[in-house]
Coordinates of C-alpha atoms in Angstrom, one line a residue:
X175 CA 24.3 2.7 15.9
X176 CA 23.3 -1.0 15.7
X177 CA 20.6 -2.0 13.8
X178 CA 17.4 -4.0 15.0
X179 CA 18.1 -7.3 16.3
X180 CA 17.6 -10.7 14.0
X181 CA 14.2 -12.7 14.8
X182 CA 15.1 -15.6 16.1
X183 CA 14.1 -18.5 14.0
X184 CA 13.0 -22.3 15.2
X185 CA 16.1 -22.7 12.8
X186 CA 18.2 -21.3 15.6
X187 CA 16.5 -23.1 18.5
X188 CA 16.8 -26.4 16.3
X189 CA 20.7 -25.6 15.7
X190 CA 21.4 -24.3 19.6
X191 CA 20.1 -27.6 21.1
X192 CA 21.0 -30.3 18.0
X193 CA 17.8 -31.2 17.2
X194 CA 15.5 -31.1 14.2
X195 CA 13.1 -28.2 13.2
X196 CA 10.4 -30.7 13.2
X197 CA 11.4 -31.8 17.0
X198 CA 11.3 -27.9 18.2
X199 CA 8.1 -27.5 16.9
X200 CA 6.8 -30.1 18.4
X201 CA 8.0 -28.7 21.9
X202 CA 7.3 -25.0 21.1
X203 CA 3.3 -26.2 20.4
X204 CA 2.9 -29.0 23.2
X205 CA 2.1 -31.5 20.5
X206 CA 3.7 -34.9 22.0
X207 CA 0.2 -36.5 21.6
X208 CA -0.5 -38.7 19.0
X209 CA 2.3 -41.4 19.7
X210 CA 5.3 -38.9 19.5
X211 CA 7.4 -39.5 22.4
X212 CA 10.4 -37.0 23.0
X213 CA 13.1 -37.8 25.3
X214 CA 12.7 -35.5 28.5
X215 CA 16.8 -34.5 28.4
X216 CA 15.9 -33.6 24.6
X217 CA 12.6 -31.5 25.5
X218 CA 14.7 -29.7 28.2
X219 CA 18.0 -29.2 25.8
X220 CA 14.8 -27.3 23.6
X221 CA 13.4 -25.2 26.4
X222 CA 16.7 -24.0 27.4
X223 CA 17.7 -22.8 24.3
X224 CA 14.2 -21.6 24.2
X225 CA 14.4 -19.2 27.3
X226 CA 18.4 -18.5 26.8
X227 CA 17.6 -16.6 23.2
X228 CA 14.3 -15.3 24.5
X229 CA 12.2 -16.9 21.6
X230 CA 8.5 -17.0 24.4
X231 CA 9.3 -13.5 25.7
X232 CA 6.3 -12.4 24.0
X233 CA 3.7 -14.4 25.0
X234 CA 2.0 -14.5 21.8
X235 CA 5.1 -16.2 20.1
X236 CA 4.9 -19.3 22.4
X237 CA 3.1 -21.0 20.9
X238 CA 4.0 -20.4 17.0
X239 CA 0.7 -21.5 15.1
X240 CA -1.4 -19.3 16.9
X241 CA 0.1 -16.2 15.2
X242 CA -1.8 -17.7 12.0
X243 CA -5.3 -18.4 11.6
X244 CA -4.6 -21.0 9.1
X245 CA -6.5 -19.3 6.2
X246 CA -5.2 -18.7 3.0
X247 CA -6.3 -16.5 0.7
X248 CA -7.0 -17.6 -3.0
X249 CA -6.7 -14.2 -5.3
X250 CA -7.2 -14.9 -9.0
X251 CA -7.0 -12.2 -11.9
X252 CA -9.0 -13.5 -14.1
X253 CA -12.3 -15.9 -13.4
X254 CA -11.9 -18.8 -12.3
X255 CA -15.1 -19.8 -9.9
X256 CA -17.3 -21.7 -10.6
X257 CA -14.8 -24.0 -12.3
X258 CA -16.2 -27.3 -14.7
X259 CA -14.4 -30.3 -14.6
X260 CA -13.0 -29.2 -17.9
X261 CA -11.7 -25.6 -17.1
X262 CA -8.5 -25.3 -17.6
X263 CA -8.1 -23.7 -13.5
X264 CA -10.3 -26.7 -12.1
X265 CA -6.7 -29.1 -11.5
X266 CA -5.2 -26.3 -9.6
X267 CA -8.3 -25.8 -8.0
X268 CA -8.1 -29.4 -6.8
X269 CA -4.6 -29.4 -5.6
X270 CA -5.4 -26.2 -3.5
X271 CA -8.3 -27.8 -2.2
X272 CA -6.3 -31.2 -1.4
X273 CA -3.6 -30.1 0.6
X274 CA -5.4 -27.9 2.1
X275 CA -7.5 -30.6 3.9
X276 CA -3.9 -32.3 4.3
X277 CA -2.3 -29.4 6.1
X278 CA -5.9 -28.3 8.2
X279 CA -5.8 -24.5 6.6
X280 CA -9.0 -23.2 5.2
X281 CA -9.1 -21.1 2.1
X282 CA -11.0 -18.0 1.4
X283 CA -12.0 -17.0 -1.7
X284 CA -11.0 -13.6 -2.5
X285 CA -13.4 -13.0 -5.0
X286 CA -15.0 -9.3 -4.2
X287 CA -11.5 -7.7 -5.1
X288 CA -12.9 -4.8 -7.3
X289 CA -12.2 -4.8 -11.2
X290 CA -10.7 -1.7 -12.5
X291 CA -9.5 -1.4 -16.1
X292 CA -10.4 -4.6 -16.7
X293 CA -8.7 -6.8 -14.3
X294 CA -9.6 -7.1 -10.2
X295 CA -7.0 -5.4 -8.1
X296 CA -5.8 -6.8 -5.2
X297 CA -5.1 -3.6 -3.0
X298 CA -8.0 -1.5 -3.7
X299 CA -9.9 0.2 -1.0
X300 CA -12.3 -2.9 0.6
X301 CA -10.0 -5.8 0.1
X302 CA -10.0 -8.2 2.1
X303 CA -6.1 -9.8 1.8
X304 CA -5.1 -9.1 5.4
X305 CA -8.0 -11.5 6.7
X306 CA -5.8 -14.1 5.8
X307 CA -2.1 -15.2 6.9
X308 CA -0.9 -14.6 3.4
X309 CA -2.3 -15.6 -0.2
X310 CA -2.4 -17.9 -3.4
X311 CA -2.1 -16.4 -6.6
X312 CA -3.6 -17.9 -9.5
X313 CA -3.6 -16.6 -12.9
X314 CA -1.6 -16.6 -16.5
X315 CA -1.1 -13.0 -16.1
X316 CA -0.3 -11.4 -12.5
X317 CA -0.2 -7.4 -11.7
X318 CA 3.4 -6.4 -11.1
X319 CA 2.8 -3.6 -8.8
X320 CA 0.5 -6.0 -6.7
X321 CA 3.7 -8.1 -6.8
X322 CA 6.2 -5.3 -5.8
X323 CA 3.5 -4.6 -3.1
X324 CA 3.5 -7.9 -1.3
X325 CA 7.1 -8.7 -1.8
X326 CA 7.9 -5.0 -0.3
X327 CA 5.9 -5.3 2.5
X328 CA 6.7 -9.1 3.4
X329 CA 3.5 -10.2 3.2
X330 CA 3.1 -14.2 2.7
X331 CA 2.5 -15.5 -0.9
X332 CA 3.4 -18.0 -3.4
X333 CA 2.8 -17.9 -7.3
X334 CA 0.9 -20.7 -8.9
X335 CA 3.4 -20.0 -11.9
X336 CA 6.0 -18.9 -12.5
X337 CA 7.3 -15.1 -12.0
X338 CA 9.8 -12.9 -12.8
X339 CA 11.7 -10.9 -9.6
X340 CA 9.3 -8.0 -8.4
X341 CA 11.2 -5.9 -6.6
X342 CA 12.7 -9.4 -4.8
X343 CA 12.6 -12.8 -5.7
X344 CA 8.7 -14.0 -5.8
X345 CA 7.8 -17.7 -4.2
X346 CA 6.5 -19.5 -6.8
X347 CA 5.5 -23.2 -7.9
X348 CA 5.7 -23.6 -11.6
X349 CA 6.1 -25.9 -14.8
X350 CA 9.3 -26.5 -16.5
X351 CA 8.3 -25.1 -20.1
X352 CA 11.6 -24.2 -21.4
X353 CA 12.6 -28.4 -20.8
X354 CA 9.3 -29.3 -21.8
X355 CA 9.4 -27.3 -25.2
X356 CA 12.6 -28.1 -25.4
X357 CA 12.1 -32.2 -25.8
X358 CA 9.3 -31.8 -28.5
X359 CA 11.8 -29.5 -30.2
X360 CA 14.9 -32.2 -30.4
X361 CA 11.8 -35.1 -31.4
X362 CA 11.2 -32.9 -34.1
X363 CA 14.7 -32.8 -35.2
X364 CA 15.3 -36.1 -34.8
X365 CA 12.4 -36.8 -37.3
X366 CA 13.9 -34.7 -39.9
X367 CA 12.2 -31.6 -39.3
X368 CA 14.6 -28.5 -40.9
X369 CA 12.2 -25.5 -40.5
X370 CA 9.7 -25.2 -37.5
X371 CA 7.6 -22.5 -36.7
X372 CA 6.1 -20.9 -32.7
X373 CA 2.5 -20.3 -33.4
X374 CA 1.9 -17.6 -30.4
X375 CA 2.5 -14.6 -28.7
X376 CA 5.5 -15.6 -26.8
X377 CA 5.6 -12.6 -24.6
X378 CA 3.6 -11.1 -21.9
X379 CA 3.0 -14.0 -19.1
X380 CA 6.1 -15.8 -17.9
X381 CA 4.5 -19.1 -18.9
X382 CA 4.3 -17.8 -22.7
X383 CA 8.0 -15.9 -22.6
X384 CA 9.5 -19.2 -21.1
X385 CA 8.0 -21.6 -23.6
X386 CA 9.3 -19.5 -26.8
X387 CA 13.1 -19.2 -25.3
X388 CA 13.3 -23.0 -24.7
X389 CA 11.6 -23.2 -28.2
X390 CA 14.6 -20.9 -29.8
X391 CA 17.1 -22.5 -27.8
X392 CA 16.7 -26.1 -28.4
X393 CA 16.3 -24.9 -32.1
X394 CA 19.5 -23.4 -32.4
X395 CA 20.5 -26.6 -30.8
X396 CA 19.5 -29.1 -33.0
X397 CA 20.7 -26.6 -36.1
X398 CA 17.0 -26.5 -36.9
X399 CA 15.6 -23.2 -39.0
X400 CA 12.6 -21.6 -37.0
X401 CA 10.3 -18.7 -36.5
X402 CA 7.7 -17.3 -34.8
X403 CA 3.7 -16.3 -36.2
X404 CA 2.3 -14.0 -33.5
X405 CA -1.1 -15.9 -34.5
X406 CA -3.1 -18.0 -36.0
X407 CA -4.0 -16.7 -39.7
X408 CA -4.1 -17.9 -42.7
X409 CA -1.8 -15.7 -44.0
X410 CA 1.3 -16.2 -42.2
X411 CA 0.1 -19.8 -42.3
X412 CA 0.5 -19.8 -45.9
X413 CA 3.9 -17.8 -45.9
X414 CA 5.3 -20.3 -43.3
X415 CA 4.4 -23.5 -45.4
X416 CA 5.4 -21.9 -48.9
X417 CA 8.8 -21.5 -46.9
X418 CA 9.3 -24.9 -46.2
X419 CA 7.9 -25.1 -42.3
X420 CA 6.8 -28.5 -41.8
X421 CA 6.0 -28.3 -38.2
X422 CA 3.8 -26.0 -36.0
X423 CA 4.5 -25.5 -32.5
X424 CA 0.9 -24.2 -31.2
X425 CA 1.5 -21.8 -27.5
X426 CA -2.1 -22.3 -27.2
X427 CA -3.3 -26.0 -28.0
X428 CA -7.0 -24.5 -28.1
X429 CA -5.6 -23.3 -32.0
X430 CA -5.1 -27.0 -32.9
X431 CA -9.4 -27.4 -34.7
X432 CA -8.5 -23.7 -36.4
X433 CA -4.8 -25.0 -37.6
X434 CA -5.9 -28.3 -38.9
X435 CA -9.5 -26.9 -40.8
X436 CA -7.3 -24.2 -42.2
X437 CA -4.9 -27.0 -43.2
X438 CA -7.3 -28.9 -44.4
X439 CA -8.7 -26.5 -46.9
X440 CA -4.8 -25.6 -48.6
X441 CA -4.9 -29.7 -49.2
X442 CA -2.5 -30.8 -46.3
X443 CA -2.7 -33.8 -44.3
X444 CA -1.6 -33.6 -40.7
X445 CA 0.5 -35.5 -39.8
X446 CA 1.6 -36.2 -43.4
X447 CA 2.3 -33.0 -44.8
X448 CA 2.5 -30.7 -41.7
X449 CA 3.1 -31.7 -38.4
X450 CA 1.7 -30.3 -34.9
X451 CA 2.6 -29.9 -31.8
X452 CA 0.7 -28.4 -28.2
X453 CA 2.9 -26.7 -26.0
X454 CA 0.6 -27.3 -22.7
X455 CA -3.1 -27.5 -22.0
X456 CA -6.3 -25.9 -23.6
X457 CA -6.8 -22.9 -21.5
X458 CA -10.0 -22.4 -23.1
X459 CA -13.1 -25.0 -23.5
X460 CA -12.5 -26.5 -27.3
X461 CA -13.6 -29.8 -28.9
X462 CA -10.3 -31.5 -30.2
X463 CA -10.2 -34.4 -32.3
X464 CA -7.4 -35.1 -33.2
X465 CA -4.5 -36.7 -30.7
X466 CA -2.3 -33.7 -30.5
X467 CA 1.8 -34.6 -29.5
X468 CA 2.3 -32.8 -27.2
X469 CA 2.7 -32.2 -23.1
X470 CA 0.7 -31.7 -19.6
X471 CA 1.1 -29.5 -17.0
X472 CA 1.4 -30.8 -13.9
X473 CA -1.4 -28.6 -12.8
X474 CA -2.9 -30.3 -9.8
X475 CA 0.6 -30.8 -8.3
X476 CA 1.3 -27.1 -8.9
X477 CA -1.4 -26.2 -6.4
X478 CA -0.7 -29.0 -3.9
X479 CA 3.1 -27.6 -3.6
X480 CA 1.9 -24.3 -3.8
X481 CA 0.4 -24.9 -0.2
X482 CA 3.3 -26.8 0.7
X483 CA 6.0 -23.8 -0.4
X484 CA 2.9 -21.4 1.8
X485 CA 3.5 -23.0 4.9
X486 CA 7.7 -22.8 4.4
X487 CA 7.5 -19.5 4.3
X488 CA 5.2 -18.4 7.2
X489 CA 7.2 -21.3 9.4
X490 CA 10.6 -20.8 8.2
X491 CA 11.2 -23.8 7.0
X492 CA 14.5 -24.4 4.8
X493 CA 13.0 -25.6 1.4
X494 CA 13.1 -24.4 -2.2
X495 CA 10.2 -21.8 -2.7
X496 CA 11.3 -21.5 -6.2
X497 CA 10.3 -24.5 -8.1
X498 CA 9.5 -26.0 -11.5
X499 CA 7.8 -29.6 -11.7
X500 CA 8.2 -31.1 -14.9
X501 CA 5.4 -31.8 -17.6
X502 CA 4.2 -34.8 -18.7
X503 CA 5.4 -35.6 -22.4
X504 CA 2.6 -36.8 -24.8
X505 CA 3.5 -38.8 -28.2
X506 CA 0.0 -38.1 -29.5
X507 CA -0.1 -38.9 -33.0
X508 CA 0.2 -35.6 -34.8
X509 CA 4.1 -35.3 -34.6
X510 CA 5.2 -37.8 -38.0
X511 CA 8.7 -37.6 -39.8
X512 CA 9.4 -34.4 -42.1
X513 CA 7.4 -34.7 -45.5
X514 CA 9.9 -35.5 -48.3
X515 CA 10.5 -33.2 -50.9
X516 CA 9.2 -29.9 -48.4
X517 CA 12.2 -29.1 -46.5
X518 CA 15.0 -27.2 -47.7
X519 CA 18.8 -28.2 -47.6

């Protein structure tokens, strides 16, 4: 028994009659307006291969686009609307809401998704998903089941993050935190620090598991000693300084006003007695004086290419729908040369 036949692709159309993607789709949608001129013997070579594969058997499939209504769904797991200029969603926000005037797609809000134990689930009885061609997700932590779900059932979607294989591998658009991490971790070295510490969970989302490995990794490295405080306490604080940690590497940069007051009331000057560092953005509102080294994520790009890596998919476009932009590296001024006399040969 053979088994069911292979869609056939605007790939195959472009490769049958040696043109571009871009060129078939052109044809396949009668848009030559606009200036775009198309040699007739080209827009014939296209129709050929067209009829010869039986890609317009089905009338609906002529014309591509119209399978889609050009709205994309925006499902979040944790709240995000209405977003201030200072919310830590608001950039992605803006690069949704950028491209998606670019590309002509609307988005719809999937906010009425129920919320059981805590957190709004996407395939609860009432959703509305399947109004749209596909969906965004945006969130730090994203239900795996709901991933296994789409993935399994070949629904459209990108990740505005990273995400780990559910089932399949899961479109995403991403930072680079392991690179990023890893660059403040080989400054540090190369300003004498011996004995850093991760100030964080470092587990749970992908974003927090990925910036601890490239924090271990460029550690071992650079031969520097390091550890990990799940939090931010004055306890482990203490322990960590007593043991000759000159450097904190803070997961959430919202710690930095609780790290320097507690530092500030065992006698130590930052950056001249300990050093610190923010791995990313605050992800909560927080009033932050100092200059913090540190790095940004490219978060308004991460929702522009989000789109972008959207419309791949539904079109079957040959891109990357896997990526990680890089962050933006910050010098700030809280990152100084180890302390004399506190680090340990």
């Amino acid at each position: 028994m053979t088994g069911p036949r292979r869609r056939v692709t605007q790939r195959d159309i472009a490769r049958i009659s040696g043109v571009s993607q871009a060129t078939v789709s052109l044809v396949l949608n009668n848009r030559l307006d606009g200036g775009v001129r198309i040699a007739p013997e080209t827009q014939q070579r296209v129709l050929d291969a067209i009829r010869e594969t039986g890609y317009v058997a089905d009338p609906v499939a002529r014309r591509l686009a119209d399978q889609y209504n050009r709205i994309i769904g925006v499902f979040t797991y944790e709240p995000v609307f209405p977003s201030g200029a200072r919310d830590f969603f608001h950039p992605f926000l803006l690069g949704l809401e950028e491209q998606a005037e670019r590309l002509g797609c609307d988005l719809l809000l999937l906010t009425s998704a129920p919320v059981e134990g805590g957190r709004r689930r996407m395939f609860a009885d009432g959703s509305r998903i399947r109004l749209a061609d596909g969906c965004v997700l945006l969130g730090r932590e994203v239900d795996r089941g709901d991933l296994e779900r789409l993935v399994g059932e070949g629904i459209p979607f990108v990740s505005v993050g990273r995400r780990d294989d559910a089932g399949g591998p899961v479109p995403y658009v991403g930072a680079d935190y392991p690179a990023a991490v890893a660059a403040l971790v080989e400054r540090a070295a190369a300003l004498g620090h011996k004995r850093i510490a991760y100030v964080g969970r470092g587990e749970g989302p992908e974003s927090y598991a990925d910036r601890l490995r490239g924090f271990r990794a460029a550690a071992a490295k650079a031969g520097v000693e390091y550890g990990r405080i799940a939090a931010v306490a004055p306890e482990p604080l203490d322990a960590a300084v007593a043991g000759g940690v000159t450097a904190l590497f803070l997961e959430e940069p919202a710690d930095a006003p609780a790290v320097t007051a507690w530092a500030g009331a065992r006698g130590l000057r930052v950056p001249d007695d300990l050093s610190l560092v923010a791995l990313g953005d605050p992800t909560r509102p927080v009033s932050i004086d100092l200059d913090v080294a540190g790095f940004t994520i490219p978060r308004r790009e991460m929702g522009r290419q989000a789109l972008d890596v959207f419309f791949a998919l539904i079109e079957g476009a040959e891109t990357d729908v896997q990526r990680l932009l890089p962050c933006e590296q910050h010098d700030g001024a809280t990152l100084a040369p180890a302390p004399t006399g506190r680090n340990r040969s």
